[in-house]
Amino acid sequence: MAENVKKSSLKTFVPRLSAPSRNDGNYYSDKNPFYAAKNEKGERPLMMPNCTAYTYGRLMEITGKTFEGLIGGDARTWFGKAEAAGYETGTVPKLGAVCCFGVTDGGAGHISVVEEIKDNGDITTSNSAYGGSEFFLKTLTKASGYNYAPTRPFKGFIYCGVEFDGGEEESPSDGRVRAGLEIKLKDTSCYKSETDASSYAKRSGKYFLWDDEVKNGRIRITNAADRVGKPGQVTCWVKLADIGLTEGNGEDGIKKGDLYKLNDTAVYDTENGKTIGKRTGMYYVWSSDVVNGRVKMTNSQERVGAEGHVSFWVDKKDLG
């Protein structure tokens, strides 16, 4: 069986936008293995300013846990060590994730922590640098591929293992289709009509249902509340499933993006195939569509609705 986890039960992320106190034991005590490390002279060469000492301390501050598999003075080794230790990694930013960078000039490596994710995909990271600043913020752009510098190309993110609500406001949707309903798009496919096979663009941001008439599983939207229902003010058509609504006004009780905790739950590779095993852990509803009594699931909030990122199908009845 599975347990629905409401977003209100997720941990709220508190970004670090200023330097930690010198009394913070996550950074300035032997609790931090980089602070504690001594060389043959009794010196502590890895303590801050140092990106590894800072990042490790920030991870402890965020999660309350230690990360022994990542211990090592060279930041260049962190991504490989994380993969070897079984930590989840990827290329989509998440709050609290470690940004890892390669080195092309033979110099020192670098790592940092994601503190904010902007609407355009850019991220704010917190940093420390050996021989430099003890704490500083740096924006990495999505357009650059999150590269730190020309000689420090982005390798990937190490996820901290905690799901955050990100402090985002929820659209005031109760699952019912009604004109004027505010919705939030995130890289959502848009169509010129209710029958076009291919989308012509993808959009993100705040929009409103232009009316409440559903055709072919799609509905019209507009980009301003005062344009609802007005002729010539339709922005595009979108799939109901892509905005977390159903033609049955939510009667299935399944909403795109909802988080569930699976507990030894049978999963399937198709809507009508045989079971491929059982899963335990946190998973998200990939879309609101219920087909043959089954629902698509994915293992990451950022993968909800993204093509090619369906982890498996589950029986709707097993989601409770």
mmCIF file of C-alpha atoms in Angstrom, residues 89-263:
data_model
loop_
_atom_site.group_PDB
_atom_site.id
_atom_site.type_symbol
_atom_site.label_atom_id
_atom_site.label_comp_id
_atom_site.label_asym_id
_atom_site.label_seq_id
_atom_site.Cartn_x
_atom_site.Cartn_y
_atom_site.Cartn_z
ATOM 1 C CA THR A 89 22.833 12.291 -8.563
ATOM 2 C CA GLY A 90 21.491 14.129 -11.601
ATOM 3 C CA THR A 91 21.560 17.236 -13.743
ATOM 4 C CA VAL A 92 18.336 18.901 -12.558
ATOM 5 C CA PRO A 93 18.856 21.374 -9.685
ATOM 6 C CA LYS A 94 17.232 20.725 -6.321
ATOM 7 C CA LEU A 95 17.363 22.762 -3.143
ATOM 8 C CA GLY A 96 20.226 21.602 -0.926
ATOM 9 C CA ALA A 97 22.000 19.746 -3.734
ATOM 10 C CA VAL A 98 25.774 19.864 -4.126
ATOM 11 C CA CYS A 99 26.998 21.357 -7.425
ATOM 12 C CA CYS A 100 30.071 19.541 -8.708
ATOM 13 C CA PHE A 101 32.471 20.921 -11.289
ATOM 14 C CA GLY A 102 35.245 19.423 -13.367
ATOM 15 C CA VAL A 103 38.685 20.906 -13.963
ATOM 16 C CA THR A 104 40.241 21.581 -17.361
ATOM 17 C CA ASP A 105 43.366 23.517 -16.388
ATOM 18 C CA GLY A 106 44.905 21.225 -13.788
ATOM 19 C CA GLY A 107 43.919 23.505 -10.888
ATOM 20 C CA ALA A 108 41.839 22.817 -7.816
ATOM 21 C CA GLY A 109 38.280 21.559 -8.081
ATOM 22 C CA HIS A 110 35.183 23.236 -6.662
ATOM 23 C CA ILE A 111 31.813 22.347 -5.147
ATOM 24 C CA SER A 112 28.949 24.477 -3.810
ATOM 25 C CA VAL A 113 25.363 24.177 -2.574
ATOM 26 C CA VAL A 114 22.059 25.133 -4.265
ATOM 27 C CA GLU A 115 20.250 27.714 -2.116
ATOM 28 C CA GLU A 116 17.653 29.099 -4.525
ATOM 29 C CA ILE A 117 16.138 28.008 -7.853
ATOM 30 C CA LYS A 118 14.757 30.864 -9.931
ATOM 31 C CA ASP A 119 11.777 30.710 -12.287
ATOM 32 C CA ASN A 120 14.083 30.799 -15.329
ATOM 33 C CA GLY A 121 16.111 27.832 -14.046
ATOM 34 C CA ASP A 122 19.103 29.853 -12.817
ATOM 35 C CA ILE A 123 20.353 28.934 -9.353
ATOM 36 C CA THR A 124 21.940 30.761 -6.430
ATOM 37 C CA THR A 125 24.739 28.793 -4.780
ATOM 38 C CA SER A 126 26.582 29.258 -1.496
ATOM 39 C CA ASN A 127 30.346 28.806 -1.594
ATOM 40 C CA SER A 128 33.680 28.933 0.168
ATOM 41 C CA ALA A 129 37.041 28.917 -1.595
ATOM 42 C CA TYR A 130 40.464 27.755 -0.425
ATOM 43 C CA GLY A 131 42.789 30.724 -0.252
ATOM 44 C CA GLY A 132 39.844 33.057 -0.909
ATOM 45 C CA SER A 133 36.528 34.059 0.645
ATOM 46 C CA GLU A 134 35.178 32.118 3.593
ATOM 47 C CA PHE A 135 31.629 32.557 2.301
ATOM 48 C CA PHE A 136 30.095 33.985 -0.865
ATOM 49 C CA LEU A 137 27.086 33.579 -3.149
ATOM 50 C CA LYS A 138 27.264 32.908 -6.866
ATOM 51 C CA THR A 139 24.555 32.660 -9.519
ATOM 52 C CA LEU A 140 24.895 29.868 -12.060
ATOM 53 C CA THR A 141 22.792 30.199 -15.182
ATOM 54 C CA LYS A 142 20.816 27.448 -16.840
ATOM 55 C CA ALA A 143 21.866 28.871 -20.210
ATOM 56 C CA SER A 144 25.535 28.250 -19.383
ATOM 57 C CA GLY A 145 24.826 24.675 -18.367
ATOM 58 C CA TYR A 146 25.514 25.660 -14.732
ATOM 59 C CA ASN A 147 29.230 26.040 -15.414
ATOM 60 C CA TYR A 148 31.109 27.745 -12.587
ATOM 61 C CA ALA A 149 33.795 29.114 -14.913
ATOM 62 C CA PRO A 150 35.222 28.280 -18.356
ATOM 63 C CA THR A 151 37.784 25.984 -16.712
ATOM 64 C CA ARG A 152 35.278 24.608 -14.167
ATOM 65 C CA PRO A 153 32.559 22.874 -16.230
ATOM 66 C CA PHE A 154 29.467 21.523 -14.507
ATOM 67 C CA LYS A 155 29.499 17.763 -13.844
ATOM 68 C CA GLY A 156 26.263 17.208 -11.975
ATOM 69 C CA PHE A 157 24.351 17.529 -8.710
ATOM 70 C CA ILE A 158 24.590 15.315 -5.642
ATOM 71 C CA TYR A 159 21.159 15.346 -4.002
ATOM 72 C CA CYS A 160 21.033 15.678 -0.224
ATOM 73 C CA GLY A 161 18.282 13.088 0.239
ATOM 74 C CA VAL A 162 15.691 15.457 1.730
ATOM 75 C CA GLU A 163 12.523 16.547 -0.092
ATOM 76 C CA PHE A 164 11.655 20.212 0.366
ATOM 77 C CA ASP A 165 8.515 22.157 -0.454
ATOM 78 C CA GLY A 166 10.729 24.973 -1.717
ATOM 79 C CA GLY A 167 8.488 27.620 -0.167
ATOM 80 C CA GLU A 168 6.451 27.847 -3.384
ATOM 81 C CA GLU A 169 2.870 28.990 -3.217
ATOM 82 C CA GLU A 170 0.389 26.419 -4.390
ATOM 83 C CA SER A 171 -2.099 27.305 -7.093
ATOM 84 C CA PRO A 172 -5.570 27.573 -5.527
ATOM 85 C CA SER A 173 -6.801 24.474 -7.316
ATOM 86 C CA ASP A 174 -9.135 21.954 -5.739
ATOM 87 C CA GLY A 175 -9.140 19.759 -8.829
ATOM 88 C CA ARG A 176 -12.309 21.293 -10.308
ATOM 89 C CA VAL A 177 -12.345 22.747 -13.808
ATOM 90 C CA ARG A 178 -13.782 26.263 -13.691
ATOM 91 C CA ALA A 179 -13.230 29.436 -15.680
ATOM 92 C CA GLY A 180 -10.707 31.750 -14.068
ATOM 93 C CA LEU A 181 -8.960 29.015 -12.086
ATOM 94 C CA GLU A 182 -5.335 30.045 -11.516
ATOM 95 C CA ILE A 183 -2.798 27.408 -12.555
ATOM 96 C CA LYS A 184 0.987 27.265 -12.553
ATOM 97 C CA LEU A 185 2.747 25.937 -15.634
ATOM 98 C CA LYS A 186 6.259 24.535 -15.567
ATOM 99 C CA ASP A 187 7.672 23.768 -19.007
ATOM 100 C CA THR A 188 4.161 22.704 -20.059
ATOM 101 C CA SER A 189 3.345 21.804 -23.661
ATOM 102 C CA CYS A 190 0.992 24.231 -25.434
ATOM 103 C CA TYR A 191 -1.189 23.493 -28.464
ATOM 104 C CA LYS A 192 -2.881 25.709 -31.070
ATOM 105 C CA SER A 193 -6.096 23.709 -30.883
ATOM 106 C CA GLU A 194 -7.755 20.842 -29.050
ATOM 107 C CA THR A 195 -6.771 18.419 -31.838
ATOM 108 C CA ASP A 196 -3.213 19.376 -32.877
ATOM 109 C CA ALA A 197 -0.985 16.326 -32.537
ATOM 110 C CA SER A 198 2.164 18.280 -31.695
ATOM 111 C CA SER A 199 2.740 21.177 -29.326
ATOM 112 C CA TYR A 200 4.206 24.370 -30.722
ATOM 113 C CA ALA A 201 5.795 25.701 -27.516
ATOM 114 C CA LYS A 202 6.326 25.125 -23.810
ATOM 115 C CA ARG A 203 5.429 27.677 -21.172
ATOM 116 C CA SER A 204 6.079 28.314 -17.486
ATOM 117 C CA GLY A 205 4.468 30.745 -15.079
ATOM 118 C CA LYS A 206 1.021 31.770 -13.866
ATOM 119 C CA TYR A 207 -1.999 31.337 -16.151
ATOM 120 C CA PHE A 208 -5.802 31.070 -15.866
ATOM 121 C CA LEU A 209 -8.430 28.764 -17.349
ATOM 122 C CA TRP A 210 -10.114 30.798 -20.123
ATOM 123 C CA ASP A 211 -13.344 28.806 -19.749
ATOM 124 C CA ASP A 212 -14.547 25.483 -18.340
ATOM 125 C CA GLU A 213 -15.166 23.657 -21.630
ATOM 126 C CA VAL A 214 -13.002 20.548 -22.015
ATOM 127 C CA LYS A 215 -12.421 19.179 -25.513
ATOM 128 C CA ASN A 216 -10.353 16.104 -26.305
ATOM 129 C CA GLY A 217 -8.818 16.206 -22.842
ATOM 130 C CA ARG A 218 -7.631 19.806 -23.320
ATOM 131 C CA ILE A 219 -8.702 23.242 -22.166
ATOM 132 C CA ARG A 220 -7.984 26.850 -23.123
ATOM 133 C CA ILE A 221 -5.866 29.118 -20.932
ATOM 134 C CA THR A 222 -5.021 32.811 -20.849
ATOM 135 C CA ASN A 223 -2.229 34.798 -19.216
ATOM 136 C CA ALA A 224 -4.262 37.347 -17.230
ATOM 137 C CA ALA A 225 -7.286 37.134 -14.956
ATOM 138 C CA ASP A 226 -9.042 40.019 -16.719
ATOM 139 C CA ARG A 227 -8.816 38.173 -20.049
ATOM 140 C CA VAL A 228 -10.817 35.131 -18.909
ATOM 141 C CA GLY A 229 -13.676 34.453 -21.319
ATOM 142 C CA LYS A 230 -12.847 37.373 -23.619
ATOM 143 C CA PRO A 231 -12.737 36.632 -27.393
ATOM 144 C CA GLY A 232 -9.255 36.717 -28.873
ATOM 145 C CA GLN A 233 -7.546 36.356 -25.486
ATOM 146 C CA VAL A 234 -6.786 32.616 -25.508
ATOM 147 C CA THR A 235 -3.069 31.956 -25.056
ATOM 148 C CA CYS A 236 -3.196 28.275 -26.041
ATOM 149 C CA TRP A 237 -4.682 24.891 -25.280
ATOM 150 C CA VAL A 238 -3.109 22.593 -22.672
ATOM 151 C CA LYS A 239 -3.766 19.030 -21.615
ATOM 152 C CA LEU A 240 -5.764 18.744 -18.411
ATOM 153 C CA ALA A 241 -3.420 15.998 -17.232
ATOM 154 C CA ASP A 242 -0.447 18.346 -17.647
ATOM 155 C CA ILE A 243 -1.924 20.898 -15.243
ATOM 156 C CA GLY A 244 -3.070 18.445 -12.580
ATOM 157 C CA LEU A 245 -6.772 18.420 -13.478
ATOM 158 C CA THR A 246 -9.096 15.731 -14.781
ATOM 159 C CA GLU A 247 -12.134 15.895 -17.016
ATOM 160 C CA GLY A 248 -14.061 14.338 -14.137
ATOM 161 C CA ASN A 249 -13.241 17.344 -11.937
ATOM 162 C CA GLY A 250 -10.820 15.382 -9.797
ATOM 163 C CA GLU A 251 -13.194 12.521 -9.049
ATOM 164 C CA ASP A 252 -10.352 10.021 -9.409
ATOM 165 C CA GLY A 253 -8.568 11.703 -6.506
ATOM 166 C CA ILE A 254 -5.268 11.548 -8.380
ATOM 167 C CA LYS A 255 -3.370 14.759 -9.002
ATOM 168 C CA LYS A 256 -0.211 15.232 -11.026
ATOM 169 C CA GLY A 257 2.762 15.903 -8.749
ATOM 170 C CA ASP A 258 1.225 14.416 -5.589
ATOM 171 C CA LEU A 259 3.803 12.667 -3.426
ATOM 172 C CA TYR A 260 3.176 9.146 -2.121
ATOM 173 C CA LYS A 261 5.123 6.871 0.155
ATOM 174 C CA LEU A 262 5.109 3.359 -1.288
ATOM 175 C CA ASN A 263 5.513 0.435 1.091
#
